[in-house]
Short mmCIF file of C-alpha atoms in Angstrom, two decimals:
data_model
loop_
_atom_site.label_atom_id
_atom_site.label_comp_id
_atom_site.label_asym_id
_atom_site.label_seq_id
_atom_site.Cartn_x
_atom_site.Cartn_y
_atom_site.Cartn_z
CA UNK Y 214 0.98 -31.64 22.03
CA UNK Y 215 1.37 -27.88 22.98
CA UNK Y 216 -0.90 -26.28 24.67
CA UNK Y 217 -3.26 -23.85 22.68
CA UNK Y 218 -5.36 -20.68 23.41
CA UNK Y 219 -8.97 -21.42 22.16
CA UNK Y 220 -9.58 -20.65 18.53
CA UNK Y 221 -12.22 -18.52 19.08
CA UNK Y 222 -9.37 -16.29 20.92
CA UNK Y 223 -7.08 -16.75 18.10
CA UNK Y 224 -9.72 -15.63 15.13
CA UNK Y 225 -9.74 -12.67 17.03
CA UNK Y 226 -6.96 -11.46 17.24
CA UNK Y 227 -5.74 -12.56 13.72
CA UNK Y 228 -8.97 -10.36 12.93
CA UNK Y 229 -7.44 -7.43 14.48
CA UNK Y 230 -3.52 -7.63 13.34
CA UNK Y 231 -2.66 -6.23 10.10
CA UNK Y 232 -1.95 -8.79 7.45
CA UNK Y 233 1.63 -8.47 6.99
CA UNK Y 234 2.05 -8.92 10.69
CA UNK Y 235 -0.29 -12.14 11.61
CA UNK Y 236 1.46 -14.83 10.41
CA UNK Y 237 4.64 -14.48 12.83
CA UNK Y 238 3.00 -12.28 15.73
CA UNK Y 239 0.07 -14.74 16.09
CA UNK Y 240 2.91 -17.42 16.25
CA UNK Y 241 5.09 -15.67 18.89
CA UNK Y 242 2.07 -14.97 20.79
CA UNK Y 243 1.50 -18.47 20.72
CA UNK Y 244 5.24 -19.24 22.18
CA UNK Y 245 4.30 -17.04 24.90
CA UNK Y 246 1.19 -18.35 25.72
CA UNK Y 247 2.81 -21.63 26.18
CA UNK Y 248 4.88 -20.25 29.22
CA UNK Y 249 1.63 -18.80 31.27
CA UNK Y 250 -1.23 -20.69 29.81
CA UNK Y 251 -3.34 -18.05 30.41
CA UNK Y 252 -5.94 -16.93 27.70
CA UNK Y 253 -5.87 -13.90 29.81
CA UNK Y 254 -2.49 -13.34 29.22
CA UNK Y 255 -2.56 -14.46 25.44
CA UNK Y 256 -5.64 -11.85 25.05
CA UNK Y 257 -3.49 -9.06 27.05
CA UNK Y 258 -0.15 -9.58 25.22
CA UNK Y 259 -2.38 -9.17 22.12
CA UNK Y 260 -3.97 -5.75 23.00
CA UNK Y 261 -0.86 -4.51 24.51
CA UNK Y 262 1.22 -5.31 21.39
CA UNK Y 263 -1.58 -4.28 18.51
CA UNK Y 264 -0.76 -0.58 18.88
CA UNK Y 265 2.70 -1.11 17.85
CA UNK Y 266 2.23 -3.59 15.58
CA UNK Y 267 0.00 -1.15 13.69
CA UNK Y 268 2.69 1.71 13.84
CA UNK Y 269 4.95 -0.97 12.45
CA UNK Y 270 2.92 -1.42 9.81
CA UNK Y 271 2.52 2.18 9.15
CA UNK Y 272 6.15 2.41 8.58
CA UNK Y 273 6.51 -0.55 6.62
CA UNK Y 274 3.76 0.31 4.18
CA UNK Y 275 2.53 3.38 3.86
CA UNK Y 276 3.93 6.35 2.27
CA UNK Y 277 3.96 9.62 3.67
CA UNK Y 278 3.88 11.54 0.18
CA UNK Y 279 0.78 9.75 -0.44
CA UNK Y 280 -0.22 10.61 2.70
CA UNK Y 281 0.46 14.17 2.20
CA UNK Y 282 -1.31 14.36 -0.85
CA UNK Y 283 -4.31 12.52 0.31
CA UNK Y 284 -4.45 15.20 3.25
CA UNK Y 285 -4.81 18.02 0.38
CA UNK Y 286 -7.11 16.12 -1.77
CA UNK Y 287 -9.66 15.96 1.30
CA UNK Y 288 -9.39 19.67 2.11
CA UNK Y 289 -9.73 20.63 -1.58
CA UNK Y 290 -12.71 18.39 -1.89
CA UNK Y 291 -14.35 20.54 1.81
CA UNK Y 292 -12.90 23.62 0.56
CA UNK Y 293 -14.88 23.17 -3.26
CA UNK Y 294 -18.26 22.87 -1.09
CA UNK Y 295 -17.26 25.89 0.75
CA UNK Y 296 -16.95 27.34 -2.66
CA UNK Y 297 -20.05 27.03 -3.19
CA UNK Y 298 -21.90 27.58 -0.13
CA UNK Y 299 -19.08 30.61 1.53
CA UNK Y 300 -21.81 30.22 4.76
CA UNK Y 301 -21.17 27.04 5.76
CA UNK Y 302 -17.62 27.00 5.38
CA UNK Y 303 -17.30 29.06 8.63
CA UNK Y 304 -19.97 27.75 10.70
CA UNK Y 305 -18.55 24.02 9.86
CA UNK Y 306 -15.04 24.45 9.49
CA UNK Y 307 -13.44 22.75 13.18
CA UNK Y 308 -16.46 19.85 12.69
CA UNK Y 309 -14.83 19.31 9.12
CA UNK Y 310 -11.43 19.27 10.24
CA UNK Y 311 -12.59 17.08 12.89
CA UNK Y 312 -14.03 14.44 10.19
CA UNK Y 313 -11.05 15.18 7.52
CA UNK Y 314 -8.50 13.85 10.19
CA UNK Y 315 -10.77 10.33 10.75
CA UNK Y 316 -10.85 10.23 6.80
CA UNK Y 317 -7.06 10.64 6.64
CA UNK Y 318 -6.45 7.90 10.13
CA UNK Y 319 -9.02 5.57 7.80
CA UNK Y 320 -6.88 5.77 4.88
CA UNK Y 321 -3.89 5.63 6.47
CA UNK Y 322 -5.06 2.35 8.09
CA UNK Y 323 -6.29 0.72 5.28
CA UNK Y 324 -2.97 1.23 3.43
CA UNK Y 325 -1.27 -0.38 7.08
CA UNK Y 326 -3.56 -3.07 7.21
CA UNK Y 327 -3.07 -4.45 3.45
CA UNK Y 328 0.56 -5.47 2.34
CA UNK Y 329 1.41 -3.38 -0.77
CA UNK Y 330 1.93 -6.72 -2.95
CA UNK Y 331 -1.58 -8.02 -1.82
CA UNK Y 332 -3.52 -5.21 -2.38
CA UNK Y 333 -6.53 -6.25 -5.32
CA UNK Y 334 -6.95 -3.69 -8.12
CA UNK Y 335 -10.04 -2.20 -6.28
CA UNK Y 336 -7.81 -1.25 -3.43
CA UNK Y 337 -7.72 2.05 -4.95
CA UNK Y 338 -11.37 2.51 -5.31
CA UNK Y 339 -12.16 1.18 -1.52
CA UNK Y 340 -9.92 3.98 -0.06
CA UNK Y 341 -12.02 6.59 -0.95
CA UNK Y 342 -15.20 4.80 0.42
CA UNK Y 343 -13.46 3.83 3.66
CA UNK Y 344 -12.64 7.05 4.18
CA UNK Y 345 -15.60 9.34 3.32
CA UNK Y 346 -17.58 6.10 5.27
CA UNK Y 347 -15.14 6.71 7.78
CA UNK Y 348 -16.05 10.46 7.95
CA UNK Y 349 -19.24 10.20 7.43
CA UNK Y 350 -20.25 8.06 10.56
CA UNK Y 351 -17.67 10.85 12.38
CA UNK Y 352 -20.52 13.43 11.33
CA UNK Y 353 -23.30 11.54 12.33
CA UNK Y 354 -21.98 10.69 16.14
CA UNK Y 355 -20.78 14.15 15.71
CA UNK Y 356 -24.38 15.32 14.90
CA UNK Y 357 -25.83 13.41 17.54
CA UNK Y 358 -23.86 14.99 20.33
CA UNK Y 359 -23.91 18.36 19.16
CA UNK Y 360 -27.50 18.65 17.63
CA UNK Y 361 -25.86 22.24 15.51
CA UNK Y 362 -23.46 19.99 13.42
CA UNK Y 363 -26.23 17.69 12.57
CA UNK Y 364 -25.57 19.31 8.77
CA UNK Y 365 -21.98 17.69 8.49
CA UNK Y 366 -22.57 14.12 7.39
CA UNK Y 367 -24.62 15.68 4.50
CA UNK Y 368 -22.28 18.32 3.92
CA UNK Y 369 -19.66 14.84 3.94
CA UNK Y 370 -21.47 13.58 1.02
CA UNK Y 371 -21.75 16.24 -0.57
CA UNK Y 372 -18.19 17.07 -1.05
CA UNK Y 373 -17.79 13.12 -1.60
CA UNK Y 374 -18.09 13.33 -5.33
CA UNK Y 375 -15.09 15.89 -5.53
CA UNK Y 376 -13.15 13.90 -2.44
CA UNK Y 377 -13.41 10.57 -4.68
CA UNK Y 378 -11.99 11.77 -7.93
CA UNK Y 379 -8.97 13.84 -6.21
CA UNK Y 380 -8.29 10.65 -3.81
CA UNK Y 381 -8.44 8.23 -7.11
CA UNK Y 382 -6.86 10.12 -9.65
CA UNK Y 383 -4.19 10.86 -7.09
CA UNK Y 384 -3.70 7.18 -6.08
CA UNK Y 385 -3.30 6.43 -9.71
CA UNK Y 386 -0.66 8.82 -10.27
CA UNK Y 387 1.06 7.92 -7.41
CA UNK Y 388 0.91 3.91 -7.85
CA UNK Y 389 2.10 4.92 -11.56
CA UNK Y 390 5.25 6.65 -9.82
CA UNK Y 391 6.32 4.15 -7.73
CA UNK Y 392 5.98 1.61 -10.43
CA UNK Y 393 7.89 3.89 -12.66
CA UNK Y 394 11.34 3.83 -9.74
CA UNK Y 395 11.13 -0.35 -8.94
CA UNK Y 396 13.22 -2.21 -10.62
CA UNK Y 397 12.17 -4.87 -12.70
CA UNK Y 398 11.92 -8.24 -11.17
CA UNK Y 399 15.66 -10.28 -11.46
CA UNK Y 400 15.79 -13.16 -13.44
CA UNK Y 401 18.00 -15.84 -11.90
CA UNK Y 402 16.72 -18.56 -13.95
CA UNK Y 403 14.58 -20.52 -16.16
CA UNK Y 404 12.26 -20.99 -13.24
CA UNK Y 405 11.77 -16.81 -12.92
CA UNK Y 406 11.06 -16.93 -16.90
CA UNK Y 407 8.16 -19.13 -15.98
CA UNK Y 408 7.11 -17.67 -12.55
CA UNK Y 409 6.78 -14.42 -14.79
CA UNK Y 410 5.11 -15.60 -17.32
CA UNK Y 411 2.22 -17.09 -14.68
CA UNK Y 412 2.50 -13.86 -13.11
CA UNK Y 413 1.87 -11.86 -16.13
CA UNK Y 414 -1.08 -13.75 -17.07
CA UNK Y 415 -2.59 -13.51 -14.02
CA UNK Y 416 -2.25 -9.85 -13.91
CA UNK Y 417 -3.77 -9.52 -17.56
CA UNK Y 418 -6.49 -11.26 -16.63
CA UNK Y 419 -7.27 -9.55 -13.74
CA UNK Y 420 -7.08 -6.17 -15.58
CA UNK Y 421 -9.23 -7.37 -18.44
CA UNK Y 422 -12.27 -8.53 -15.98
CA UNK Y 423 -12.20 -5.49 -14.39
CA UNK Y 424 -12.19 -3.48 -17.40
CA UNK Y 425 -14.86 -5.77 -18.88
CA UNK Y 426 -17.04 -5.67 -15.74
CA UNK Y 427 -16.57 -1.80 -16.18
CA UNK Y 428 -17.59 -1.55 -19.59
CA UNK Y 429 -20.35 -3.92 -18.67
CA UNK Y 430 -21.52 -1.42 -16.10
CA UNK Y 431 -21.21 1.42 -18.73
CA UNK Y 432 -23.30 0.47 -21.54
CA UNK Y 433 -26.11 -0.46 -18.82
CA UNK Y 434 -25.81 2.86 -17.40
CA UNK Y 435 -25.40 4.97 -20.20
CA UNK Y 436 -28.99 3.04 -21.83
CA UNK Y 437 -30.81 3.95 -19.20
CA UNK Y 438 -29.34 7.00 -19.57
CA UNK Y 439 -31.05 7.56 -23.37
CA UNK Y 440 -34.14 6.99 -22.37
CA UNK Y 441 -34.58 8.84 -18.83
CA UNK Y 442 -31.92 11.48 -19.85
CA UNK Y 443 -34.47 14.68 -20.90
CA UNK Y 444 -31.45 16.68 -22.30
CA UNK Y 445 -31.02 16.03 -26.47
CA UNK Y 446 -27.24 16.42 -26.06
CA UNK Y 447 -27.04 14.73 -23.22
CA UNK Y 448 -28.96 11.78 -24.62
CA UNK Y 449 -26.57 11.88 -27.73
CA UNK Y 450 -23.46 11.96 -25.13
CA UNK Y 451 -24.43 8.46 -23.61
CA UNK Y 452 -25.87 7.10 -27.03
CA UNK Y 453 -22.24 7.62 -28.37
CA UNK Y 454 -20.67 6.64 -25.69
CA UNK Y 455 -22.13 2.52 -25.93
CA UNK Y 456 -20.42 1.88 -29.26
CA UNK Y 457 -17.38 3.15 -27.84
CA UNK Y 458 -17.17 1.28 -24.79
CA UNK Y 459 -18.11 -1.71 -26.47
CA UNK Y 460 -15.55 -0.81 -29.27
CA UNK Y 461 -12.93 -0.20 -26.28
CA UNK Y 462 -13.92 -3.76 -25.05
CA UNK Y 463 -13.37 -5.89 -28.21
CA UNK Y 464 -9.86 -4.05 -28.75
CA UNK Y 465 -8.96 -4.99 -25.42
CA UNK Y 466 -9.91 -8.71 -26.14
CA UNK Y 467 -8.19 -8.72 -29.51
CA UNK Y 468 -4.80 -6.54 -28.31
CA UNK Y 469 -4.80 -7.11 -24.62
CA UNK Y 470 -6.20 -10.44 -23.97
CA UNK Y 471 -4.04 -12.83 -21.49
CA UNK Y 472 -2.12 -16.16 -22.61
CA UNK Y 473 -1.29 -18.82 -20.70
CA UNK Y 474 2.42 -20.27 -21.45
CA UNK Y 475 2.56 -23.93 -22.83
CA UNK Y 476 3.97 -26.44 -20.29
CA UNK Y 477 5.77 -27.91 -23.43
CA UNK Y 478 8.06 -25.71 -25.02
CA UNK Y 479 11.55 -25.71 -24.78
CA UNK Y 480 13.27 -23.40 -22.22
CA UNK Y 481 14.25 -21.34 -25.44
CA UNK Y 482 10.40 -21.29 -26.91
CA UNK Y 483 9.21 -20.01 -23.34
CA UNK Y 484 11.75 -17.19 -23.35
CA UNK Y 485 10.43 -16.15 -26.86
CA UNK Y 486 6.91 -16.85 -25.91
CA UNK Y 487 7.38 -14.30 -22.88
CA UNK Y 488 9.38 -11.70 -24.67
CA UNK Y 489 6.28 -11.78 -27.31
CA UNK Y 490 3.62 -12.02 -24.40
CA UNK Y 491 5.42 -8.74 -22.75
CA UNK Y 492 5.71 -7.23 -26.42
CA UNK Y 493 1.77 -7.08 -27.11
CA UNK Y 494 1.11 -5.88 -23.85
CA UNK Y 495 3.06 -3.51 -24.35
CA UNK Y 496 2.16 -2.34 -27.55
CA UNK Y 497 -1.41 -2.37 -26.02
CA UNK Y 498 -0.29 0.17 -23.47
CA UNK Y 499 1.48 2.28 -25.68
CA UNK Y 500 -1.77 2.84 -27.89
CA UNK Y 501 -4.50 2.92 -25.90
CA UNK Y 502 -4.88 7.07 -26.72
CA UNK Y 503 -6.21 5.43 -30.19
CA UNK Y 504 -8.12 2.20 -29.43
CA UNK Y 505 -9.30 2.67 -25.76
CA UNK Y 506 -9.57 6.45 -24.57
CA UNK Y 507 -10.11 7.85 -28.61
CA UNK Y 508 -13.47 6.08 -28.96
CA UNK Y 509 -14.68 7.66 -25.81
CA UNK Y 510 -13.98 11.12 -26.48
CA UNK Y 511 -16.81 12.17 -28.49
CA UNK Y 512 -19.32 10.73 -25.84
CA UNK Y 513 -17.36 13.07 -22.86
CA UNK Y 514 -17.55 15.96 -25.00
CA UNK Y 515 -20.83 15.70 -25.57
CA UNK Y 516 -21.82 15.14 -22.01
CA UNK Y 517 -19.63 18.19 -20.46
CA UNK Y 518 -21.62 20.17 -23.14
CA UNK Y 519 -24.60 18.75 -21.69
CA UNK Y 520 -23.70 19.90 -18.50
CA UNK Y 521 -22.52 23.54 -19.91
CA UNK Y 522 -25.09 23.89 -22.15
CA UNK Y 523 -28.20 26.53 -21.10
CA UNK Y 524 -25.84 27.73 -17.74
CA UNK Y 525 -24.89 31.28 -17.45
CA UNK Y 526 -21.01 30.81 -17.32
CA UNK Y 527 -19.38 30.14 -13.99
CA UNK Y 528 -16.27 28.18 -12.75
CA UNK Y 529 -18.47 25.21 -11.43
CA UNK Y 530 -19.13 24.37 -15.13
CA UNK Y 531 -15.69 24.22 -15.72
CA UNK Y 532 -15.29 21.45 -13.04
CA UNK Y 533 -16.61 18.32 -15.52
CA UNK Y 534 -14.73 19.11 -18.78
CA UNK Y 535 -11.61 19.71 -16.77
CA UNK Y 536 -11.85 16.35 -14.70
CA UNK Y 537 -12.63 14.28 -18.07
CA UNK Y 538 -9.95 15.44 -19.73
CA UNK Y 539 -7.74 15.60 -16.40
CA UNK Y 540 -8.81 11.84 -15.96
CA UNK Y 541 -8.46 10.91 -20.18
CA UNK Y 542 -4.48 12.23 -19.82
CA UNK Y 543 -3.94 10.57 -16.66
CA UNK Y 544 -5.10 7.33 -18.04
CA UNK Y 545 -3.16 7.66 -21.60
CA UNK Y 546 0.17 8.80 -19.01
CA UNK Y 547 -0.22 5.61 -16.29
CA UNK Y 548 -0.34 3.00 -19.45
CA UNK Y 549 2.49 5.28 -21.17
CA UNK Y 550 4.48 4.48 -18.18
CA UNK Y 551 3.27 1.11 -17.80
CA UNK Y 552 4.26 0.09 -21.49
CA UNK Y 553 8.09 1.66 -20.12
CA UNK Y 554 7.82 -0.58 -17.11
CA UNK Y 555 6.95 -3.59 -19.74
CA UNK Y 556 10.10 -2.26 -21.71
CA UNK Y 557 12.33 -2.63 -19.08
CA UNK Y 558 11.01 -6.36 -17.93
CA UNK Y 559 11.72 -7.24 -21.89
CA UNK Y 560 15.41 -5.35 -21.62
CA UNK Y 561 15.81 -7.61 -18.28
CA UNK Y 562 14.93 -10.67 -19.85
CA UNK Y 563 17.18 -10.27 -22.98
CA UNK Y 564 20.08 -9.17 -20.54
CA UNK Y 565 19.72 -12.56 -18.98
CA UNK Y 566 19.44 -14.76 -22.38
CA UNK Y 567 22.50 -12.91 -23.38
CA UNK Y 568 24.31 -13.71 -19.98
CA UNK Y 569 22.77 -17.02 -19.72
CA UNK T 140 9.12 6.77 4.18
CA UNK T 141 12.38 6.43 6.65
CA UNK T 142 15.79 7.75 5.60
CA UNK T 143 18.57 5.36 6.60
CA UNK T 144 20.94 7.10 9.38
CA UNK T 145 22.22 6.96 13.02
CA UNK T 146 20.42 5.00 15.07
CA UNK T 147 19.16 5.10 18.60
CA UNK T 148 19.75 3.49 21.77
CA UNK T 149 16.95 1.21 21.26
CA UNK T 150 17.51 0.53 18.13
CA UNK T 151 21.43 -0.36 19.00
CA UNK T 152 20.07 -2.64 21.70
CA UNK T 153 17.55 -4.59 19.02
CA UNK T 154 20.69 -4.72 16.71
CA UNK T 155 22.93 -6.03 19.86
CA UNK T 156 20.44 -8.68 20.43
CA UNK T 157 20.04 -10.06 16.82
CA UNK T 158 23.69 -10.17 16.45
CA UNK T 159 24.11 -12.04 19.48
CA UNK T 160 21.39 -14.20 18.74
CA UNK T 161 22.14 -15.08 15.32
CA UNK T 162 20.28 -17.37 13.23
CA UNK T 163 17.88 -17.59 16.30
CA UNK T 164 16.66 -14.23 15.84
CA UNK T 165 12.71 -13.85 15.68
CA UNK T 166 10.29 -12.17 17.74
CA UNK T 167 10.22 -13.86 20.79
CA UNK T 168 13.60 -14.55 21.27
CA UNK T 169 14.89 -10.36 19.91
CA UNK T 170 12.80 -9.38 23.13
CA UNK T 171 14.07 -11.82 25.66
CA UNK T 172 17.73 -10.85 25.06
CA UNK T 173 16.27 -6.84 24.71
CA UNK T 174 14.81 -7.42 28.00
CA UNK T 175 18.05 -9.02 29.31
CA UNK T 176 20.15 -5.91 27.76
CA UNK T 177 18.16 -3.63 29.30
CA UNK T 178 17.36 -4.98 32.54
CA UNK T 179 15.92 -3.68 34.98
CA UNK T 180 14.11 -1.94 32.62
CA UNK T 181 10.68 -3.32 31.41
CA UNK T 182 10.51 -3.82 27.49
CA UNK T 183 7.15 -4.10 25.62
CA UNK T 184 7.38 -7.06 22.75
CA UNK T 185 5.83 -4.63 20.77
CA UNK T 186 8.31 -1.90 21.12
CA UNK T 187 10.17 -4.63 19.86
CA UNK T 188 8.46 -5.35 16.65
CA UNK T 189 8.10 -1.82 15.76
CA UNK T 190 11.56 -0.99 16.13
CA UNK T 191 12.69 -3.88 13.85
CA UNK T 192 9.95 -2.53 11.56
CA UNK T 193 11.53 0.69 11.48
CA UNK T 194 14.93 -0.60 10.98
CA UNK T 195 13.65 -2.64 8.43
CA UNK T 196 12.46 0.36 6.70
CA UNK T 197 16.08 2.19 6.94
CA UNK T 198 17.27 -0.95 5.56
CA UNK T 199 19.42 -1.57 8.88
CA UNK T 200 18.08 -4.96 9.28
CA UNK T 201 16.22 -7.91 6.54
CA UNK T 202 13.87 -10.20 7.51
CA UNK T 203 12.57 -13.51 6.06
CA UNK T 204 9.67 -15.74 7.16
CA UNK T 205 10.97 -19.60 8.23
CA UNK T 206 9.26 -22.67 7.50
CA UNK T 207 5.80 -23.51 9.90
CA UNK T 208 6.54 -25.01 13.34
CA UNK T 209 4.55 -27.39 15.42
CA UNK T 210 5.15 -26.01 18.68
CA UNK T 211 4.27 -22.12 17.14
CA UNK T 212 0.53 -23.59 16.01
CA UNK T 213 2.42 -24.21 12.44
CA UNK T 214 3.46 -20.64 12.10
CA UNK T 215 6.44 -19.52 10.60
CA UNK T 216 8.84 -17.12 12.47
CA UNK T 217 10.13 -13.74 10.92
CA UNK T 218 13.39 -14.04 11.50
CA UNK T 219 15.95 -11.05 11.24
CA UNK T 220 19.52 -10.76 10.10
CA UNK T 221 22.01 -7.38 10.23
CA UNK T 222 22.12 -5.65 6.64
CA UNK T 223 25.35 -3.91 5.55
CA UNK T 224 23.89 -0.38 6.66
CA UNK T 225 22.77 -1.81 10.24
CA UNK T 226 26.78 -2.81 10.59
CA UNK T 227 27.86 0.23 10.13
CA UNK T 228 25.34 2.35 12.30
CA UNK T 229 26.40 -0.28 14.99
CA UNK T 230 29.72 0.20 14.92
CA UNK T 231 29.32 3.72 14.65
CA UNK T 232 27.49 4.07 17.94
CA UNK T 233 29.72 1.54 19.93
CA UNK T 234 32.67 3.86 18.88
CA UNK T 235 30.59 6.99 20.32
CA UNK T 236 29.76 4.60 23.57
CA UNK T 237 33.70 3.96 24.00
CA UNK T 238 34.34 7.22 23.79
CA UNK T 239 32.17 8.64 26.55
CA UNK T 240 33.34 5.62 28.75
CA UNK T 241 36.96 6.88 28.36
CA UNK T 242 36.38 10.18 29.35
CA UNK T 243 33.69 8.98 31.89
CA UNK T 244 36.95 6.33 33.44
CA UNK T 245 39.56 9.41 33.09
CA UNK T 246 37.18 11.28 35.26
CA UNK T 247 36.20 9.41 37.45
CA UNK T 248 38.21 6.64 37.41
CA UNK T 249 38.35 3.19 35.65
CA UNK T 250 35.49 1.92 38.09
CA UNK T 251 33.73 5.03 38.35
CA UNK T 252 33.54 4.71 42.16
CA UNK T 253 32.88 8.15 42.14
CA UNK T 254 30.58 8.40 39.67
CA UNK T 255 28.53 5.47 41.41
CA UNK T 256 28.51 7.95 44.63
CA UNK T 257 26.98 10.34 42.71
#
C-alpha cells in the first residue's frame, strides 16, 4: 500500500484548490509525496503550487469581458452614491477604489474557483454578495486602521442595492450571450438522445423550483406588504402583484413543467418524445412576455408610482421605473434567446434522425 | 479570454515535453521532462500547470481526465495531448530556433567555440 499524507492534510488542501483543479493536482501531489514522504513537503508543494493553480483557473474560466463589465458596474453603483451625496465622493474616493478592487479580486475568484458547467443557478445571485461581503469587511478593517474611513462599510451598503442589480442584470445578459455563440450539444447517438433528455429534465426542474421558491417568497412579501405598507398605491401595487405571481406560477406548471422520458419507448418514440419535450419548452420561452412578465406589469407600475408619487421630480425617481422595466426586457430578451438556443438543439436533433 | 498565436519559450518547452512523453503526459510527469529540458534551471510544477492551462485556453493543447489509480489515492490524471494549432506553433518556433542556430554556427562556427569563450 502507498504511502499517504494524513487526511486531515489532504481536506485541506482540496479545501483550498479550485474545483476544476483538485481532482488531478491533489493526485499528482500525492505521486510526489510518495518520493519524500514528508507532510512537510506535501503541505509546501501545495502552497507553492496554489498561486498558479488559481491563475490557471483564471484563464480557464473566467472571462475578461465579464470582468470588464463587472469593473464598471461597481464604479457606477459608488459613483450613484456620490450622486447623491457630491461630499463624500471626494473625501472617500481612494478608500472606495481600495474596496472596489477586493470586490472585483472576490468576483473574479469565485468565477475561478467554480467550473462554468458546475456552477448552480444561484451562482449569479452569490457573486454579488461575495463581493459587496468581500468589500464590505475591506471597509471595516479599513475603518479600524484609519478611524476617518470608518464611514466606508456603510457607504458599501449603501451603494449595495445599485451594485446588485448592475452586477445581476449584467451576469444575465452576459450568460444569455455566451449561450447564444455555443453550439448545441452533438448527437452521436441514441445514447446522447437519452443523456439529453435526462439533462433537460433536470434543468427544467431546477428552473421551476427556483422560480416557485421565488414566487413563494413574493406573495409572502408582498402580504405583508398590504398591511404594513401606509401608501394606498403602494398597497394596491403589492395587492396586484399576488394574483399575478401566483398566476405566473400555475402557467409555469401547466406550460413549463419538466417530464421525465419513459425507459420503454422505442428509440424512435424517445426521439419524438424529446423533439416534443424541447418544443414546449420552447414555446414556453418564446411567450413568457404574455403569461409570466404580462401579469406582473400592473403591480410594477403601480409600485414605481408609489415611489414617484408626492416627490418633487428628480432623476433619483427615475431610477425604479427604469430598472423594472430595464429588468422586465431583459428577462422577455434572455428566454427570447433561450427559446433560439432550444431551436437549434431541435434543428440538431432532426439533422441527426435524418443522417441516422 | 486568450487568442490562439505564437507561443513562448516555455510554452515550446511544455509542448516539447508532452510530445515526447506521449500518452504518458500528466502533471507529474510534463514537469519532470520540463525540468530535464531546462536544466539547470529550476521549474515550479505550478508554472507547469498554468502554462498548460493557458495553452489549453489558445486551444494549443486538450486535456482529458484518466480513469482513478491506486497508487495516486484513486485519482485520475489530466492527461494532455498536442491539438492541431499547438503543431503548428511548434513547428513554427523550431523553424525560428534553426534559424538563429545557422547564423549563430556561420558566425561562430559549427561548435560555437567562440561563442562559448564569450
Amino acid at each position: 500500500m502507498n504511502p499517504e499524507p494524513s487526511k486531515v492534510l489532504q481536506r485541506a488542501v482540496r479545501c483550498l484548490l479550485p474545483q476544476g483543479a483538485r481532482e488531478h493536482v491533489l493526485g499528482d501531489l500525492q505521486e510526489r509525496f510518495v518520493e519524500t514522504g514528508s507532510s512537510a513537503g506535501y503541505l509546501l508543494d501545495a502552497l507553492r503550487t496554489l498561486p498558479y493553480i488559481v491563475l490557471g483557473q483564471i484563464i480557464r474560466n473566467v472571462d475578461g469581458r465579464l470582468v470588464a463589465f463587472e469593473a464598471v458596474a461597481l464604479i457606477a453603483s459608488f459613483a450613484l452614491y456620490v450622486l447623491r451625496k457630491p461630499a463624500a465622493g471626494h473625501t472617500y474616493a481612494p478608500a472606495m477604489l481600495a474596496v472596489g478592487v477586493i470586490a472585483l479580486a472576490a468576483l473574479v475568484l469565485g468565477d475561478a474557483y467554480v467550473e462554468p458547467r458546475n456552477r448552480a443557478r444561484y451562482h449569479t445571485l452569490r457573486q454579488p454578495v461575495l463581493a459587496y461581503g468581500a468589500a464590505w469587511v475591506a471597509g471595516l478593517l479599513l475603518g479600524a486602521v484609519i478611524p476617518a474611513l470608518a464611514p466606508v462599510p456603510g457607504i458599501v451598503l449603501q451603494s449595495a442595492a445599485s451594485g446588485f442589480f448592475f452586477l445581476f442584470m449584467g451576469r444575465i445578459l452576459f450568460v444569455g450571450l455566451a449561450g447564444e455563440r455555443s453550439s448545441p450539444s452533438a448527437i452521436g447517438s441514441f445514447a446522447d438522445v437519452r443523456l439529453q433528455a435526462e439533462g433537460l429534465k433536470r434543468r427544467v426542474r431546477q428552473r421551476n423550483v427556483s422560480e416557485y421558491a421565488g414566487v413563494a417568497i413574493g406573495v409572502v412579501a408582498s402580504a405583508i406588504g398590504v398591511f404594513r405598507a401606509h401608501q394606498p398605491l403602494l398597497r394596491a401595487g403589492l395587492a396586484v402583484a399576488i394574483p399575478g405571481l401566483l398566476w405566473a406560477a400555475y402557467e409555469l406548471y401547466r406550460r413549463g413543467s419538466s417530464r421525465e422520458l419513459p425507459a420503454s419507448l422505442s428509440e424512435t418514440e424517445a426521439v419524438a418524445f424529446l423533439r416534443s419535450e424541447l418544443a414546449r419548452q420552447r414555446d414556453a420561452l418564446r411567450n413568457v412576455h404574455f403569461w409570466y412578465l404580462g401579469p406582473l406589469v400592473p403591480a410594477m407600475v403601480l409600485i414605481s408610482a408609489a415611489r414617484i408619487a408626492g416627490h418633487p421630480w428628480s432623476w433619483n425617481l427615475a431610477f425604479p421605473g427604469g430598472s423594472w422595466a430595464g429588468f422586465v426586457f431583459l428577462l422577455w430578451w434572455v428566454n427570447r434567446r433561450g427559446a433560439r438556443l432550444l431551436q437549434r438543439q431541435i434543428d440538431a436533433l432532426d439533422g441527426w434522425e435524418k443522417q441516422s | 479570454m486568450i487568442r490562439a498565436g505564437s507561443c513562448g519559450q516555455f510554452e515550446q518547452i511544455v509542448l516539447t515535453a508532452i510530445v515526447a512523453l506521449g500518452d504518458n503526459a500528466y502533471g507529474v510527469t510534463i514537469h519532470n521532462k520540463v525540468q530535464e529540458l531546462s536544466r539547470p534551471k529550476p521549474v515550479a510544477l505550478g508554472a507547469v500547470y498554468v502554462t498548460l492551462d493557458r495553452m489549453e485556453a489558445k486551444g494549443f493543447v486538450s486535456s482529458t481526465l484518466s480513469d482513478p489509480t491506486p497508487e495516486r489515492g484513486g485519482r485520475s490524471k489530466r492527461c494532455y495531448r498536442m491539438e492541431k494549432a499547438g503543431e503548428r506553433a511548434l513547428r513554427e518556433s523550431a523553424v525560428i530556433v534553426q534559424r538563429m542556430w545557422d547564423v549563430l554556427s556561420q558566425q561562430l562556427g559549427p561548435r560555437g567555440r567562440r561563442w562559448r569563450k564569450a
